[in-house]
């Protein structure tokens, strides 16, 4: 666990990007294709904490990227090489391009300066998408990973970030998965080995602290 001073330095808005993962209406909204996950994201407070982090990032000048998973109505280019993908094809709610399902879900607010990266394939917000080159062009050194799910996309994003040389920071109360007791176990036994674990309040405190406090 970093000290408050270390966290201020680590979360310098000039070199930090906040990533929200699949926080879209068709995943975490009231009409979710995955109602159990949507309920957990909301009842745990994770979605509300993502919204708090996004608002704080906007206030501090930190870049926000929203990673959205979607598919074309004809399914062209989508994966079918895993059970998860085949099951998703049969769900009553589809994450179709251009629909409400792939809009970032309230209470998260998307600002004009935010970047929204949409992918048609795979499990990762980084692998094979625009996210990694955007991070490099933005001068990112620290990536704050939030959203869903702790089962697949969140660990995938963290591993990909670390493999690409970024420092991954995970606010543990701003991610969710199912069942509820799986998320803390995955965080403790997997993400703790490769990411800096913090709370939403610790991130907010670091962003609110004067930058000069990092050195004084």
PDB file of C-alpha atoms in Angstrom:
ATOM      1  CA  UNK A   1       0.000   0.000   0.000  1.00  0.00           C
ATOM      2  CA  UNK A   2       1.588   3.313  -1.055  1.00  0.00           C
ATOM      3  CA  UNK A   3       1.823   6.205   1.380  1.00  0.00           C
ATOM      4  CA  UNK A   4      -0.354   9.274   0.691  1.00  0.00           C
ATOM      5  CA  UNK A   5       2.708  11.085  -0.653  1.00  0.00           C
ATOM      6  CA  UNK A   6       3.599   8.193  -2.945  1.00  0.00           C
ATOM      7  CA  UNK A   7       0.019   8.007  -4.195  1.00  0.00           C
ATOM      8  CA  UNK A   8       0.001  11.714  -5.043  1.00  0.00           C
ATOM      9  CA  UNK A   9       3.112  11.172  -7.154  1.00  0.00           C
ATOM     10  CA  UNK A  10       1.798   7.956  -8.732  1.00  0.00           C
ATOM     11  CA  UNK A  11      -1.519   9.565  -9.685  1.00  0.00           C
ATOM     12  CA  UNK A  12      -0.118  12.715 -11.259  1.00  0.00           C
ATOM     13  CA  UNK A  13      -2.931  13.773 -13.650  1.00  0.00           C
ATOM     14  CA  UNK A  14      -0.368  14.687 -16.299  1.00  0.00           C
ATOM     15  CA  UNK A  15       0.771  11.072 -16.629  1.00  0.00           C
ATOM     16  CA  UNK A  16      -2.246   9.104 -15.392  1.00  0.00           C
ATOM     17  CA  UNK A  17      -5.304   7.892 -17.301  1.00  0.00           C
ATOM     18  CA  UNK A  18      -8.531   6.606 -15.769  1.00  0.00           C
ATOM     19  CA  UNK A  19      -9.987   3.674 -17.699  1.00  0.00           C
ATOM     20  CA  UNK A  20     -13.603   2.582 -17.286  1.00  0.00           C
ATOM     21  CA  UNK A  21     -14.226  -0.929 -18.579  1.00  0.00           C
ATOM     22  CA  UNK A  22     -17.591  -1.947 -20.046  1.00  0.00           C
ATOM     23  CA  UNK A  23     -19.554   0.473 -17.862  1.00  0.00           C
ATOM     24  CA  UNK A  24     -22.243   0.528 -20.518  1.00  0.00           C
ATOM     25  CA  UNK A  25     -26.004   0.393 -20.203  1.00  0.00           C
ATOM     26  CA  UNK A  26     -26.313  -3.074 -21.694  1.00  0.00           C
ATOM     27  CA  UNK A  27     -23.917  -4.443 -19.061  1.00  0.00           C
ATOM     28  CA  UNK A  28     -24.452  -2.452 -15.852  1.00  0.00           C
ATOM     29  CA  UNK A  29     -27.693  -0.594 -16.615  1.00  0.00           C
ATOM     30  CA  UNK A  30     -31.269  -1.510 -15.617  1.00  0.00           C
ATOM     31  CA  UNK A  31     -31.818  -3.367 -18.892  1.00  0.00           C
ATOM     32  CA  UNK A  32     -28.565  -5.321 -18.679  1.00  0.00           C
ATOM     33  CA  UNK A  33     -27.896  -8.480 -20.632  1.00  0.00           C
ATOM     34  CA  UNK A  34     -26.209  -9.668 -17.421  1.00  0.00           C
ATOM     35  CA  UNK A  35     -28.650  -8.740 -14.639  1.00  0.00           C
ATOM     36  CA  UNK A  36     -26.691 -10.449 -11.862  1.00  0.00           C
ATOM     37  CA  UNK A  37     -23.573  -8.495 -12.751  1.00  0.00           C
ATOM     38  CA  UNK A  38     -25.548  -5.262 -13.092  1.00  0.00           C
ATOM     39  CA  UNK A  39     -27.114  -5.755  -9.654  1.00  0.00           C
ATOM     40  CA  UNK A  40     -23.729  -6.439  -8.090  1.00  0.00           C
ATOM     41  CA  UNK A  41     -22.117  -3.419  -9.759  1.00  0.00           C
ATOM     42  CA  UNK A  42     -24.837  -1.199  -8.342  1.00  0.00           C
ATOM     43  CA  UNK A  43     -25.519  -2.768  -4.942  1.00  0.00           C
ATOM     44  CA  UNK A  44     -21.808  -2.984  -4.098  1.00  0.00           C
ATOM     45  CA  UNK A  45     -21.364   0.705  -4.838  1.00  0.00           C
ATOM     46  CA  UNK A  46     -18.790  -0.050  -7.537  1.00  0.00           C
ATOM     47  CA  UNK A  47     -20.632   1.806 -10.308  1.00  0.00           C
ATOM     48  CA  UNK A  48     -21.201   4.823  -8.071  1.00  0.00           C
ATOM     49  CA  UNK A  49     -17.505   4.807  -7.191  1.00  0.00           C
ATOM     50  CA  UNK A  50     -16.549   4.699 -10.870  1.00  0.00           C
ATOM     51  CA  UNK A  51     -18.737   7.767 -11.366  1.00  0.00           C
ATOM     52  CA  UNK A  52     -17.015   9.514  -8.424  1.00  0.00           C
ATOM     53  CA  UNK A  53     -13.604   8.721  -9.878  1.00  0.00           C
ATOM     54  CA  UNK A  54     -14.596   9.966 -13.330  1.00  0.00           C
ATOM     55  CA  UNK A  55     -15.899  13.219 -11.862  1.00  0.00           C
ATOM     56  CA  UNK A  56     -12.694  13.691  -9.885  1.00  0.00           C
ATOM     57  CA  UNK A  57     -10.602  12.953 -12.955  1.00  0.00           C
ATOM     58  CA  UNK A  58     -12.515  15.597 -14.889  1.00  0.00           C
ATOM     59  CA  UNK A  59     -11.909  18.087 -12.084  1.00  0.00           C
ATOM     60  CA  UNK A  60      -8.182  17.365 -11.901  1.00  0.00           C
ATOM     61  CA  UNK A  61      -7.485  17.349 -15.626  1.00  0.00           C
ATOM     62  CA  UNK A  62      -6.782  13.611 -15.708  1.00  0.00           C
ATOM     63  CA  UNK A  63      -7.665  11.948 -19.010  1.00  0.00           C
ATOM     64  CA  UNK A  64     -10.573   9.487 -18.980  1.00  0.00           C
ATOM     65  CA  UNK A  65     -11.000   6.662 -21.485  1.00  0.00           C
ATOM     66  CA  UNK A  66     -14.198   4.625 -21.637  1.00  0.00           C
ATOM     67  CA  UNK A  67     -13.712   1.140 -23.091  1.00  0.00           C
ATOM     68  CA  UNK A  68     -16.924  -0.217 -24.598  1.00  0.00           C
ATOM     69  CA  UNK A  69     -17.563  -3.715 -25.955  1.00  0.00           C
ATOM     70  CA  UNK A  70     -20.022  -3.991 -28.816  1.00  0.00           C
ATOM     71  CA  UNK A  71     -20.876  -6.021 -31.882  1.00  0.00           C
ATOM     72  CA  UNK A  72     -22.261  -5.358 -35.318  1.00  0.00           C
ATOM     73  CA  UNK A  73     -25.841  -6.515 -35.963  1.00  0.00           C
ATOM     74  CA  UNK A  74     -24.459  -9.078 -38.434  1.00  0.00           C
ATOM     75  CA  UNK A  75     -21.802 -10.207 -35.950  1.00  0.00           C
ATOM     76  CA  UNK A  76     -19.048  -9.675 -38.492  1.00  0.00           C
ATOM     77  CA  UNK A  77     -15.602  -9.773 -36.899  1.00  0.00           C
ATOM     78  CA  UNK A  78     -16.868 -10.958 -33.506  1.00  0.00           C
ATOM     79  CA  UNK A  79     -15.192 -13.810 -31.638  1.00  0.00           C
ATOM     80  CA  UNK A  80     -16.872 -17.196 -31.437  1.00  0.00           C
ATOM     81  CA  UNK A  81     -13.923 -19.144 -30.081  1.00  0.00           C
ATOM     82  CA  UNK A  82     -14.993 -19.305 -26.425  1.00  0.00           C
ATOM     83  CA  UNK A  83     -18.077 -20.289 -24.487  1.00  0.00           C
ATOM     84  CA  UNK A  84     -18.540 -16.704 -23.265  1.00  0.00           C
ATOM     85  CA  UNK A  85     -18.930 -15.347 -26.798  1.00  0.00           C
ATOM     86  CA  UNK A  86     -21.365 -18.043 -27.868  1.00  0.00           C
ATOM     87  CA  UNK A  87     -23.492 -17.466 -24.775  1.00  0.00           C
ATOM     88  CA  UNK A  88     -23.526 -13.712 -25.414  1.00  0.00           C
ATOM     89  CA  UNK A  89     -24.986 -14.285 -28.882  1.00  0.00           C
ATOM     90  CA  UNK A  90     -28.065 -15.848 -27.284  1.00  0.00           C
ATOM     91  CA  UNK A  91     -28.728 -13.161 -24.667  1.00  0.00           C
ATOM     92  CA  UNK A  92     -31.969 -11.152 -25.014  1.00  0.00           C
ATOM     93  CA  UNK A  93     -30.020  -7.872 -24.802  1.00  0.00           C
ATOM     94  CA  UNK A  94     -27.313  -7.433 -27.425  1.00  0.00           C
ATOM     95  CA  UNK A  95     -24.472  -4.911 -27.257  1.00  0.00           C
ATOM     96  CA  UNK A  96     -25.143  -3.660 -30.772  1.00  0.00           C
ATOM     97  CA  UNK A  97     -23.287  -0.740 -32.309  1.00  0.00           C
ATOM     98  CA  UNK A  98     -25.308   2.462 -32.216  1.00  0.00           C
ATOM     99  CA  UNK A  99     -27.849   1.296 -29.633  1.00  0.00           C
ATOM    100  CA  UNK A 100     -28.544   2.482 -26.108  1.00  0.00           C
ATOM    101  CA  UNK A 101     -26.893  -0.693 -24.783  1.00  0.00           C
ATOM    102  CA  UNK A 102     -23.428   0.560 -25.725  1.00  0.00           C
ATOM    103  CA  UNK A 103     -23.760   4.024 -24.218  1.00  0.00           C
ATOM    104  CA  UNK A 104     -21.850   4.719 -21.010  1.00  0.00           C
ATOM    105  CA  UNK A 105     -24.255   4.119 -18.138  1.00  0.00           C
ATOM    106  CA  UNK A 106     -25.397   6.667 -15.578  1.00  0.00           C
ATOM    107  CA  UNK A 107     -24.371   7.910 -13.090  1.00  0.00           C
ATOM    108  CA  UNK A 108     -21.075   8.084 -15.023  1.00  0.00           C
ATOM    109  CA  UNK A 109     -20.853  11.312 -16.995  1.00  0.00           C
ATOM    110  CA  UNK A 110     -18.892  11.467 -20.223  1.00  0.00           C
ATOM    111  CA  UNK A 111     -17.122  14.790 -20.726  1.00  0.00           C
ATOM    112  CA  UNK A 112     -16.228  16.341 -24.059  1.00  0.00           C
ATOM    113  CA  UNK A 113     -12.542  15.588 -23.521  1.00  0.00           C
ATOM    114  CA  UNK A 114     -13.132  11.927 -22.678  1.00  0.00           C
ATOM    115  CA  UNK A 115     -12.160   9.303 -25.227  1.00  0.00           C
ATOM    116  CA  UNK A 116     -14.539   6.418 -25.986  1.00  0.00           C
ATOM    117  CA  UNK A 117     -12.883   3.348 -27.488  1.00  0.00           C
ATOM    118  CA  UNK A 118     -15.154   0.687 -28.930  1.00  0.00           C
ATOM    119  CA  UNK A 119     -14.085  -2.849 -29.734  1.00  0.00           C
ATOM    120  CA  UNK A 120     -15.775  -5.537 -31.820  1.00  0.00           C
ATOM    121  CA  UNK A 121     -13.651  -8.452 -30.707  1.00  0.00           C
ATOM    122  CA  UNK A 122     -11.847 -10.137 -27.880  1.00  0.00           C
ATOM    123  CA  UNK A 123     -11.875  -9.879 -24.118  1.00  0.00           C
ATOM    124  CA  UNK A 124      -9.444  -7.051 -23.452  1.00  0.00           C
ATOM    125  CA  UNK A 125      -9.886  -3.277 -23.540  1.00  0.00           C
ATOM    126  CA  UNK A 126      -6.208  -2.958 -24.553  1.00  0.00           C
ATOM    127  CA  UNK A 127      -5.254  -5.859 -26.806  1.00  0.00           C
ATOM    128  CA  UNK A 128      -5.912  -5.022 -30.439  1.00  0.00           C
ATOM    129  CA  UNK A 129      -7.698  -1.741 -29.659  1.00  0.00           C
ATOM    130  CA  UNK A 130      -6.805   1.954 -29.833  1.00  0.00           C
ATOM    131  CA  UNK A 131      -6.329   2.189 -26.066  1.00  0.00           C
ATOM    132  CA  UNK A 132      -2.610   1.371 -25.915  1.00  0.00           C
ATOM    133  CA  UNK A 133      -1.471   3.815 -28.637  1.00  0.00           C
ATOM    134  CA  UNK A 134      -3.736   6.481 -27.161  1.00  0.00           C
ATOM    135  CA  UNK A 135      -2.139   5.958 -23.744  1.00  0.00           C
ATOM    136  CA  UNK A 136       1.321   6.304 -25.240  1.00  0.00           C
ATOM    137  CA  UNK A 137       0.393   9.458 -27.133  1.00  0.00           C
ATOM    138  CA  UNK A 138      -1.048  10.892 -23.919  1.00  0.00           C
ATOM    139  CA  UNK A 139       2.203  10.258 -22.043  1.00  0.00           C
ATOM    140  CA  UNK A 140       0.520   7.824 -19.684  1.00  0.00           C
ATOM    141  CA  UNK A 141       2.618   6.029 -17.092  1.00  0.00           C
ATOM    142  CA  UNK A 142      -0.114   5.038 -14.632  1.00  0.00           C
ATOM    143  CA  UNK A 143      -3.402   3.415 -15.661  1.00  0.00           C
ATOM    144  CA  UNK A 144      -6.267   3.363 -13.177  1.00  0.00           C
ATOM    145  CA  UNK A 145      -8.537   0.428 -14.053  1.00  0.00           C
ATOM    146  CA  UNK A 146     -12.213   0.451 -13.031  1.00  0.00           C
ATOM    147  CA  UNK A 147     -15.449  -1.226 -14.058  1.00  0.00           C
ATOM    148  CA  UNK A 148     -16.517  -4.780 -14.881  1.00  0.00           C
ATOM    149  CA  UNK A 149     -16.108  -7.568 -14.756  1.00  0.00           C
ATOM    150  CA  UNK A 150     -13.698  -8.869 -12.155  1.00  0.00           C
ATOM    151  CA  UNK A 151     -14.225 -12.258 -13.772  1.00  0.00           C
ATOM    152  CA  UNK A 152     -12.699 -11.474 -17.165  1.00  0.00           C
ATOM    153  CA  UNK A 153     -12.154  -7.947 -18.492  1.00  0.00           C
ATOM    154  CA  UNK A 154     -10.663  -6.312 -15.384  1.00  0.00           C
ATOM    155  CA  UNK A 155      -7.838  -8.831 -14.832  1.00  0.00           C
ATOM    156  CA  UNK A 156      -7.294  -8.906 -18.582  1.00  0.00           C
ATOM    157  CA  UNK A 157      -6.893  -5.118 -18.649  1.00  0.00           C
ATOM    158  CA  UNK A 158      -4.521  -5.134 -15.680  1.00  0.00           C
ATOM    159  CA  UNK A 159      -2.308  -7.872 -17.136  1.00  0.00           C
ATOM    160  CA  UNK A 160      -2.201  -6.151 -20.525  1.00  0.00           C
ATOM    161  CA  UNK A 161      -1.322  -2.817 -18.911  1.00  0.00           C
ATOM    162  CA  UNK A 162       1.507  -4.331 -16.888  1.00  0.00           C
ATOM    163  CA  UNK A 163       2.817  -6.253 -19.891  1.00  0.00           C
ATOM    164  CA  UNK A 164       2.964  -2.979 -21.817  1.00  0.00           C
ATOM    165  CA  UNK A 165       4.958  -1.200 -19.133  1.00  0.00           C
ATOM    166  CA  UNK A 166       2.249   0.817 -17.397  1.00  0.00           C
ATOM    167  CA  UNK A 167       1.782   0.891 -13.636  1.00  0.00           C
ATOM    168  CA  UNK A 168      -1.704  -0.474 -12.981  1.00  0.00           C
ATOM    169  CA  UNK A 169      -3.737   0.973 -10.119  1.00  0.00           C
ATOM    170  CA  UNK A 170      -6.992  -0.717  -9.121  1.00  0.00           C
ATOM    171  CA  UNK A 171      -9.494   0.985  -6.796  1.00  0.00           C
ATOM    172  CA  UNK A 172     -10.839  -2.235  -5.295  1.00  0.00           C
ATOM    173  CA  UNK A 173     -14.264  -0.761  -4.521  1.00  0.00           C
ATOM    174  CA  UNK A 174     -14.715   0.434  -8.113  1.00  0.00           C
ATOM    175  CA  UNK A 175     -14.671  -2.999  -9.771  1.00  0.00           C
ATOM    176  CA  UNK A 176     -17.326  -5.716  -9.614  1.00  0.00           C
ATOM    177  CA  UNK A 177     -17.869  -9.303 -10.655  1.00  0.00           C
ATOM    178  CA  UNK A 178     -20.043 -12.320  -9.851  1.00  0.00           C
ATOM    179  CA  UNK A 179     -20.562 -13.956  -7.512  1.00  0.00           C
ATOM    180  CA  UNK A 180     -19.954 -11.159  -5.028  1.00  0.00           C
ATOM    181  CA  UNK A 181     -17.425 -13.092  -2.952  1.00  0.00           C
ATOM    182  CA  UNK A 182     -15.278 -13.869  -6.002  1.00  0.00           C
ATOM    183  CA  UNK A 183     -14.123 -10.279  -6.549  1.00  0.00           C
ATOM    184  CA  UNK A 184     -12.204  -9.797  -3.272  1.00  0.00           C
ATOM    185  CA  UNK A 185     -10.622 -13.238  -3.682  1.00  0.00           C
ATOM    186  CA  UNK A 186      -9.460 -12.461  -7.216  1.00  0.00           C
ATOM    187  CA  UNK A 187      -8.123  -9.092  -6.099  1.00  0.00           C
ATOM    188  CA  UNK A 188      -6.258 -10.565  -3.136  1.00  0.00           C
ATOM    189  CA  UNK A 189      -4.787 -13.588  -4.874  1.00  0.00           C
ATOM    190  CA  UNK A 190      -4.238 -12.244  -8.391  1.00  0.00           C
ATOM    191  CA  UNK A 191      -4.351  -8.471  -8.850  1.00  0.00           C
ATOM    192  CA  UNK A 192      -2.438  -7.792  -5.644  1.00  0.00           C
ATOM    193  CA  UNK A 193       0.565  -9.466  -7.251  1.00  0.00           C
ATOM    194  CA  UNK A 194       0.723  -7.075 -10.205  1.00  0.00           C
ATOM    195  CA  UNK A 195      -1.244  -3.902  -9.404  1.00  0.00           C
ATOM    196  CA  UNK A 196      -1.276  -1.164  -6.796  1.00  0.00           C
ATOM    197  CA  UNK A 197      -4.483  -1.617  -4.785  1.00  0.00           C
ATOM    198  CA  UNK A 198      -6.235   1.433  -3.401  1.00  0.00           C
ATOM    199  CA  UNK A 199      -9.718   2.630  -2.486  1.00  0.00           C
ATOM    200  CA  UNK A 200     -11.814   5.214  -4.266  1.00  0.00           C
ATOM    201  CA  UNK A 201     -11.455   7.587  -1.321  1.00  0.00           C
ATOM    202  CA  UNK A 202      -7.671   7.249  -1.425  1.00  0.00           C
ATOM    203  CA  UNK A 203      -7.637   8.190  -5.105  1.00  0.00           C
ATOM    204  CA  UNK A 204      -9.948  11.142  -4.474  1.00  0.00           C
ATOM    205  CA  UNK A 205      -7.744  12.271  -1.591  1.00  0.00           C
ATOM    206  CA  UNK A 206      -4.625  12.101  -3.744  1.00  0.00           C
ATOM    207  CA  UNK A 207      -6.249  14.119  -6.525  1.00  0.00           C
ATOM    208  CA  UNK A 208      -7.476  16.740  -4.083  1.00  0.00           C
ATOM    209  CA  UNK A 209      -4.076  17.172  -2.475  1.00  0.00           C
ATOM    210  CA  UNK A 210      -1.860  19.999  -3.782  1.00  0.00           C
ATOM    211  CA  UNK A 211       0.756  18.674  -6.205  1.00  0.00           C
ATOM    212  CA  UNK A 212       3.615  20.276  -4.268  1.00  0.00           C
ATOM    213  CA  UNK A 213       2.704  18.017  -1.311  1.00  0.00           C
ATOM    214  CA  UNK A 214       4.124  15.096  -3.257  1.00  0.00           C
ATOM    215  CA  UNK A 215       7.632  16.495  -2.679  1.00  0.00           C
ATOM    216  CA  UNK A 216       7.259  18.366   0.571  1.00  0.00           C
TER     217      UNK A 216
END
